[in-house]
Tab-separated table of C-alpha atoms in Angstrom:
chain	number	residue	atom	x	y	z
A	1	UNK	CA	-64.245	39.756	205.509
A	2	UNK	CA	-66.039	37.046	203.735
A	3	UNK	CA	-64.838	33.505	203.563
A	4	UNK	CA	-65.039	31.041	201.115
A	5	UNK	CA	-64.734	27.189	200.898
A	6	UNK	CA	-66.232	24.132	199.407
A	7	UNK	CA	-68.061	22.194	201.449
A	8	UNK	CA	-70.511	19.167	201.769
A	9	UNK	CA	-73.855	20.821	202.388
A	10	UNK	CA	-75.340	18.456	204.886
A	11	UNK	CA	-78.448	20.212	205.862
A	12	UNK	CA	-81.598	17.567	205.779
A	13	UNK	CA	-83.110	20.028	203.485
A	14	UNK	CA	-80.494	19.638	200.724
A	15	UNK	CA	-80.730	15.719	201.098
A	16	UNK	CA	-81.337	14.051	198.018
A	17	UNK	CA	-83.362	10.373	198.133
A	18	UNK	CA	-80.554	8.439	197.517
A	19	UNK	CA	-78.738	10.213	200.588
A	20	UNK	CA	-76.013	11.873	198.622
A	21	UNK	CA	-75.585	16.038	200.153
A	22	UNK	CA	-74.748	18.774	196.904
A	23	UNK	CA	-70.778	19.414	197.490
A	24	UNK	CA	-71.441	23.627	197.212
A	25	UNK	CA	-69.323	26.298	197.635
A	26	UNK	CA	-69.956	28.308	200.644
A	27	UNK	CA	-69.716	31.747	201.636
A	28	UNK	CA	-69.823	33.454	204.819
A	29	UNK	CA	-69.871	36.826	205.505
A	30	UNK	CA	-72.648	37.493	208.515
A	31	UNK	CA	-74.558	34.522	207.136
A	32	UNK	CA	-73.946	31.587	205.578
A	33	UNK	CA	-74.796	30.800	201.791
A	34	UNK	CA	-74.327	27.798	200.168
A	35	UNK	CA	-73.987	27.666	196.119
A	36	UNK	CA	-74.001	24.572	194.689
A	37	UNK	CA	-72.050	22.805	191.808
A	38	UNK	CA	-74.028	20.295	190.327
A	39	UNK	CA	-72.554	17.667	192.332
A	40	UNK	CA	-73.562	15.332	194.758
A	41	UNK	CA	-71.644	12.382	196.872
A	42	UNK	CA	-72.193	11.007	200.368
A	43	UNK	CA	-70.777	12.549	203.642
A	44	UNK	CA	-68.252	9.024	203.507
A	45	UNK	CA	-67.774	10.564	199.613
A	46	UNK	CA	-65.937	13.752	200.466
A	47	UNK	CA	-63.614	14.896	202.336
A	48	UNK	CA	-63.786	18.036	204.281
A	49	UNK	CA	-60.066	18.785	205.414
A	50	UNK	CA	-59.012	18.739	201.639
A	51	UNK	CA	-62.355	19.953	199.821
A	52	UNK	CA	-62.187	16.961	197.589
A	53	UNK	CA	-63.977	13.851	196.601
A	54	UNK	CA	-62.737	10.779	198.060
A	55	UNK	CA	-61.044	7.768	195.647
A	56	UNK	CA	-61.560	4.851	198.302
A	57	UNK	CA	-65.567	5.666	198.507
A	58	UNK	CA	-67.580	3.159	197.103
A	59	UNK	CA	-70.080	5.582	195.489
A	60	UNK	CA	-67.347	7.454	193.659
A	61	UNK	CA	-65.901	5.207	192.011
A	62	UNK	CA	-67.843	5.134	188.101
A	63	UNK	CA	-67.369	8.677	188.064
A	64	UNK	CA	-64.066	11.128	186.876
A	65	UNK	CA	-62.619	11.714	190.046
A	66	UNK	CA	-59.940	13.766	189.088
A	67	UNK	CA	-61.531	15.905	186.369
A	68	UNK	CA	-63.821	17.163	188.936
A	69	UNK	CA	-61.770	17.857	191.966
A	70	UNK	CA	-60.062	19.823	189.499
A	71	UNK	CA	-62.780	21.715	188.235
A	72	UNK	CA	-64.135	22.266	192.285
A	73	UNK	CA	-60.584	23.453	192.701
A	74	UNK	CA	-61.033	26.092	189.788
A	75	UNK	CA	-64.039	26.862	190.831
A	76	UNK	CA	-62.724	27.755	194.459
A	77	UNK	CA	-59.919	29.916	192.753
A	78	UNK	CA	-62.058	31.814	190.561
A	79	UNK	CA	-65.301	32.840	193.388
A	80	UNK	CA	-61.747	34.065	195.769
A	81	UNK	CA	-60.600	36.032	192.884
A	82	UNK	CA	-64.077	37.485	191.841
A	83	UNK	CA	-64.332	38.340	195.791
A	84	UNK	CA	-60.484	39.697	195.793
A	85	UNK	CA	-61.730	42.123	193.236
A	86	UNK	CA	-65.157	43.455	194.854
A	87	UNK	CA	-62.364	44.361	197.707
A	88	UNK	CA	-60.290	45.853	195.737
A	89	UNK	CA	-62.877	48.112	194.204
């Protein structure tokens, strides 16, 4: 069974110049794969027991915090359904 969670990819190879990782969703069945979202924050800029961008991090703070843990949240929901389904079928 497959499992699926948003992470903060912190390979070296997904390590953009300004040191922020790509917060991707990542799914694990035999292997891992990593699909990212389009954002990026540091490894002090997310946190990993609640899959969601920190408030108190310096480097999040000009963006909408909430607007996007909610649409990483809906993302989340959505790939488990989409998965649920394949299942199912």
């Amino acid at each position: 069974m497959a499992q699926l969670k948003m992470t903060l990819d912190t390979r070296e190879s997904s390590k953009r110049l300004n040191r922020t990782y790509p917060i991707s969703l990542r799914v694990f069945h035999q292997k891992a794969r990593f699909i990212k979202t389009g954002y990026y924050t540091t490894v002090q800029g997310w946190n990993e027991g609640n899959q969601i961008l920190r408030k108190s991090a310096s480097i999040n703070k000009k963006i909408r915090l909430n607007e996007i843990n909610s649409e990483l949240e809906d993302k989340l929901y959505i790939a488990k359904k989409m998965f649920e389904n394949l299942v199912k079928a």
